[in-house]
Amino acid sequence: MQLFERVKKVALAKEGSVKGLAEQLGKSQQAFAHYMSPKAEYNLWRFLPKILELYPDISRDWLFFGEGEMEEGTVPSRAALLSENAELKAQLEEERALRKEEQAINRRLVNRVLLSD
């Protein structure tokens, strides 16, 4: 995929149109649309850092070189990670309590079986 095709893909995914991306970059739609061709795509190189600034989830390697996937995995916030961690700890404690209860029941059953002989 050529550079102009990657930029167009970003424009459609993030702004819905090439015109929307041109506005975000402070360019006229007509001038920017002209860059969307193999012959004029070299003009797009100067906009790539700004595109990455506007859309930090876009992979630099993909945008510059066409390598990998367009979007990088999003990094969860610290608060989200802490919340998930707390939920998992609570679940773990519940499971431990259930296991302890099941072990006590099993001991009683084993004692009954052994004493009934």
Backbone as a ProteinNet text record, in pm:
[ID]
protein_1_A
[PRIMARY]
MQLFERVKKVALAKEGSVKGLAEQLGKSQQAFAHYMSPKAEYNLWRFLPKILELYPDISRDWLFFGEGEMEEGTVPSRAALLSENAELKAQLEEERALRKEEQAINRRLVNRVLLSD
[TERTIARY]
85	0	89.3	60.4	141.1	104.2	192.4	172.9	38	2.7	-123.2	-242.7	-231.7	-339.8	-350.9	-235.4	-237.3	-296.1	-257.4	-310.9	-461.3	-502.7	-646.7	-721.4	-661.5	-724.4	-739.3	-637.3	-644	-755.5	-759.5	-860.4	-1001.2	-1025.8	-1159	-1191.8	-1093.4	-1116.7	-1135.4	-1059.8	-1060.2	-1148.4	-1164.3	-1240.4	-1359.4	-1365.6	-1477.1	-1454.7	-1351.7	-1322.7	-1183.9	-1133.1	-1004.8	-1020.4	-1136.2	-1163.5	-1150.8	-1204.4	-1196.3	-1053	-970.2	-828.9	-758.7	-788.9	-727.9	-758.4	-881.7	-918.7	-839.2	-824.1	-747.5	-601.5	-551.9	-411.6	-393.3	-503.9	-495.8	-467.7	-507.4	-487.5	-623.6	-625.5	-750.5	-775.8	-901.1	-938.2	-886.5	-891.6	-847.5	-698.2	-618.3	-473.2	-439.5	-503.3	-473.1	-517.6	-632.7	-682	-584.4	-517.3	-417.9	-303	-269.5	-159.5	-195.5	-321.4	-368.6	-352.5	-231.4	-200.6	-54.5	-20.4	118.3	219.6	182.9	277.4	300.2	200.8	212.4	221.9	227.2	225.6	347.6	458.2	577.7	545.4	441.8	399.6	343	301.1	239.2	338.7	465.9	564.6	569.4	553.7	562.5	442.9	333.8	215	213.5	300.3	296.6	316.2	412.9	424.7	297.9	234	110.3	-2.6	-9.8	-111.5	-91.7	33.1	61.1	29.3	47.2	13	-138.8	-211.5	-358.6	-417.6	-355.9	-409.1	-298.5	-273.7	-162.5	-178.7	-298.5	-317.8	-275.1	-240.9	-193.3	-46.9	-16.2	120.5	212.7	321.8	420.9	478	513.1	571	474.1	346.9	247.8	234.7	221.6	200.8	321.5	440.4	561	602.4	593.5	652.6	556.2	432	334.8	356.8	427.5	458.7	364.2	313.3	227.3	84.3	16	-124.6	-137.9	-249.7	-271.7	-277.4	-355.4	-372	-296.8	-228.4	-160.5	-261.9	-234	-322.7	-326.8	-446.2	-457	-411.7	-346.5	-294.9	-401.1	-445	-544.8	-487.7	-575.7	-531.2	-489.7	-413.2	-367.9	-488.1	-585.6	-705.7	-781.7	-791.1	-860.9	-787.2	-654.5	-575.2	-588.7	-586.7	-601.6	-739.7	-840.9	-976.7	-990.2	-935.2	-939.3	-863.1	-750.2	-670.1	-749.4	-819.2	-899.9	-1011.8	-1076	-1182.7	-1128.3	-1013	-953.1	-912.9	-861.2	-825.7	-949.7	-1059.4	-1184.9	-1234.5	-1227.9	-1268.8	-1181.1	-1050.9	-958	-990.1	-1019.5	-1054.7	-1183.1	-1280.6	-1405.2	-1376.1	-1292.6	-1257.8	-1183.4	-1093.6	-1020.4	-1115.8	-1212.2	-1309.9	-1393.8	-1436.7	-1513.5	-1429.8	-1305.8	-1215.8	-1197.9	-1180.7	-1164.4	-1289.6	-1404.9	-1532.1	-1547.3	-1512.7	-1521.4	-1424.9	-1306.3	-1210.6	-1263.7	-1328.9	-1386.5	-1496.9	-1580.7	-1687.9	-1627.6	-1524.9	-1459.5	-1398.1	-1336.5	-1278.8	-1387.2	-1499	-1608.9	-1661.4	-1673.5	-1722.6	-1623.2	-1495.5	-1393.3	-1396.8	-1409.4	-1416.7	-1538.8	-1651	-1772.1	-1750.2	-1691.2	-1668.5	-1571.9	-1464.1	-1365.4	-1420.5	-1501.1	-1556.9	-1673	-1735.8	-1851.1	-1807.5	-1683.4	-1635.8	-1619.8
-117.4	0	123.4	214.2	335.5	435.1	534	631.8	702.5	748.7	821.6	733.1	603.8	511	494.7	490.8	480.7	607.1	722.9	849.2	855.8	811.6	811.2	717.6	604.7	509.7	571.5	643.5	713.3	817.9	894	999.5	942	832.2	772.2	712.8	649.5	585.3	686.9	794.6	888.9	1011.7	1055.4	1177.6	1153.9	1036.9	1006.6	1050.7	1133	1179.7	1240.7	1254.1	1321.2	1468.9	1525.4	1665.3	1689.4	1596.2	1609.3	1609.8	1521.7	1518.3	1645.6	1693.5	1817.7	1932.4	1940.5	2046.5	2033.5	1910.9	1889.3	1932.3	1917.4	1951.8	2096.9	2170.5	2310.6	2332	2237	2247.6	2255.3	2316.4	2318.2	2177.5	2146.5	2013	1990.9	2093.1	2081.8	2051.8	2125.3	2103.1	1965.6	1931.6	1803.2	1686.9	1700.4	1594.6	1571.4	1678.2	1665.2	1573	1572.9	1489.6	1341.2	1311	1172.5	1100.8	1103.6	1033.4	989.7	887	839	947.8	1034.8	1136.7	1248.3	1276.9	1390.4	1349.4	1218.4	1173.3	1217.2	1252.5	1298	1420	1496.5	1613.1	1573.1	1448.3	1402.2	1380.3	1360.2	1327.9	1431.8	1557.4	1662.3	1661.5	1594.6	1588.3	1467	1371.8	1248.1	1270.2	1352.9	1374.9	1434.3	1524.5	1586	1482.2	1394.7	1288.5	1199.2	1164.4	1081.7	1155.7	1285.5	1365.7	1369.7	1384.6	1387.9	1252.9	1146.7	1012	921.9	929.1	854.4	702.4	654.4	510	456	543.8	500.9	458.2	344.7	292.3	373.7	420.8	496.3	411	286.9	198.4	174.2	162.1	140.9	266	382.7	506.4	539.6	530.4	566.4	459.6	333.1	227.4	118.5	122.3	20.2	-112.4	-110.5	-233.4	-250.8	-371.7	-400.9	-357.7	-333.1	-294.6	-142.9	-89.9	54.7	107.1	41.5	89.9	2.1	68	-4.6	-33.6	-134.5	-162.6	-45.2	-14.7	95.9	52	141.1	113.2	155.8	62.6	101.1	200.3	281.5	380.9	312.3	383.9	329.8	300.3	390.6	371.5	245.7	223.2	104	-22.3	-18	-134.5	-161.5	-56.4	-73.3	-127.7	-79.3	-126.6	-274.4	-310.1	-450.3	-538.4	-489.8	-562.9	-587.6	-485.4	-498.5	-600.7	-595.6	-692.3	-835.2	-853.2	-986.8	-1037.8	-948.4	-987.9	-1030.8	-957.9	-993.9	-1130.4	-1154.3	-1284	-1395.5	-1369.4	-1468.2	-1501.8	-1402.6	-1425.9	-1507.3	-1478.3	-1556.3	-1702.8	-1723.5	-1860.3	-1932	-1861.7	-1922.1	-1960.9	-1874.8	-1904.3	-2026.5	-2033	-2149.8	-2277.9	-2267.4	-2384.2	-2432.2	-2338.1	-2372.2	-2442.7	-2390.4	-2449.4	-2590.4	-2607.5	-2739.3	-2838.2	-2792.2	-2879.4	-2924.4	-2835.7	-2871.8	-2975.8	-2957.1	-3054.1	-3188.9	-3186.9	-3312.4	-3384.8	-3310.9	-3373	-3441.2	-3371.5	-3429.9	-3557.3	-3554.3	-3672	-3787.9	-3757.9	-3862.5	-3921.1	-3835.7	-3884.4	-3973.8	-3938.6	-4020.4	-4158.2	-4155.5	-4282.6	-4368.9	-4309.5	-4386.5	-4436.1	-4359.6	-4398.2	-4496.9	-4498.7	-4589.1	-4733.6	-4754.8	-4891.5	-4973.6
0	0	0	-89.2	-100.8	9.1	28.7	134.9	123.1	4.4	-9.7	25	-0.2	34.6	186.8	253.7	400.4	463.4	412.2	464.5	438.9	322.3	291.1	386.1	416.7	509.5	648.7	692.7	820.6	815.6	707	692.7	702.8	634	635.9	772	835.4	964.7	1076.7	1072.7	1184.3	1163.6	1040.9	1014.3	922.2	861.2	771.4	628.5	607.2	471.5	466.4	345.1	324.5	359.5	330.8	362.9	513.8	593.9	739.1	788.9	732.2	772.1	727.3	606.1	556.6	651.6	699.5	793.8	923.2	973.3	1095.8	1078.8	957.8	930.3	885.8	874.2	835.1	687.4	604.8	459.8	392.4	275.7	199.8	146	134	86.1	-56.1	-138.4	-277.3	-286.2	-211.2	-214	-158	-46.6	16.7	-71.9	-136.1	-224.6	-340.4	-382.8	-490.6	-448.9	-320.5	-270.9	-269.6	-285.3	-277.8	-411.1	-463	-587.6	-582.7	-658.2	-656.6	-695.1	-787.2	-834.6	-733.2	-648.2	-557	-410.6	-384.3	-245.2	-164.8	-231.3	-158.5	-72.3	-107.6	-28.8	106.8	120.8	244.2	357.4	323.9	426.5	537.7	504.1	606.3	701.7	662.1	747.4	840.9	817.4	895.4	1045.8	1088.4	1233.5	1295.2	1223.3	1274.1	1279.7	1181.5	1181.7	1303.9	1332.6	1450.1	1579.5	1579.3	1696.6	1716.2	1606.4	1612.7	1653.6	1606	1627.8	1683.8	1813.2	1872.5	1866.2	1834.8	1824.2	1687.7	1594.6	1462.6	1476.2	1421.3	1427.1	1336.3	1393.9	1316	1203.6	1235.6	1133.8	1018.8	1052	945.9	860.4	925.6	851.1	763.2	818.8	742.7	641.6	681.5	598.8	552.5	601.3	563	632.5	745.7	818.9	937.4	955.4	1069.2	1046.2	1156.2	1152.7	1163.7	1116.8	1120.2	1263.7	1347.4	1484.1	1581	1672.3	1778	1886.9	1965.6	2076.8	2172.1	2218.7	2311.1	2449.4	2517	2650.4	2751.9	2837.5	2936.5	3037.7	3092.8	3190.7	3320.1	3400.2	3528.6	3617.6	3617.3	3699.1	3656.7	3526.9	3477	3519.3	3511.2	3551.3	3701.2	3781.7	3926.7	3961.4	3892.6	3915.3	3878.9	3764.2	3720.8	3819.1	3867.5	3963.8	4092.2	4140.3	4262.3	4241.8	4125.6	4095.4	4092.6	4031.2	4023	4161.4	4245.4	4382.6	4460	4443.4	4511.2	4463.5	4334.3	4279.5	4334.1	4341.3	4393.6	4538.9	4618.1	4758.7	4771.2	4685.2	4685.1	4652.4	4551	4511.2	4623.3	4690.9	4803.1	4915.7	4945.7	5051.2	5013	4887.7	4841.5	4850.8	4810.8	4815.9	4959.8	5051	5191.7	5244.7	5207.3	5249.1	5191.2	5064	5000.5	5066.3	5101.9	5169.2	5305.1	5377.7	5507.6	5489.3	5390.4	5361.6	5324.7	5241.9	5201.2	5321.1	5412.1	5532.3	5615.4	5632.9	5710.4	5643.3	5512	5440	5451.1	5438	5450.5	5591.9	5691.7	5830	5851	5794.3	5804.9	5743.1	5623.4	5552.3	5632.5	5683.2	5757.2	5890.3	5956.6	6086.1	6072.9	5956.8	5938.9	5911.9	5880.9	5854.4	5975.9
[MASK]
+++++++++++++++++++++++++++++++++++++++++++++++++++++++++++++++++++++++++++++++++++++++++++++++++++++++++++++++++++++

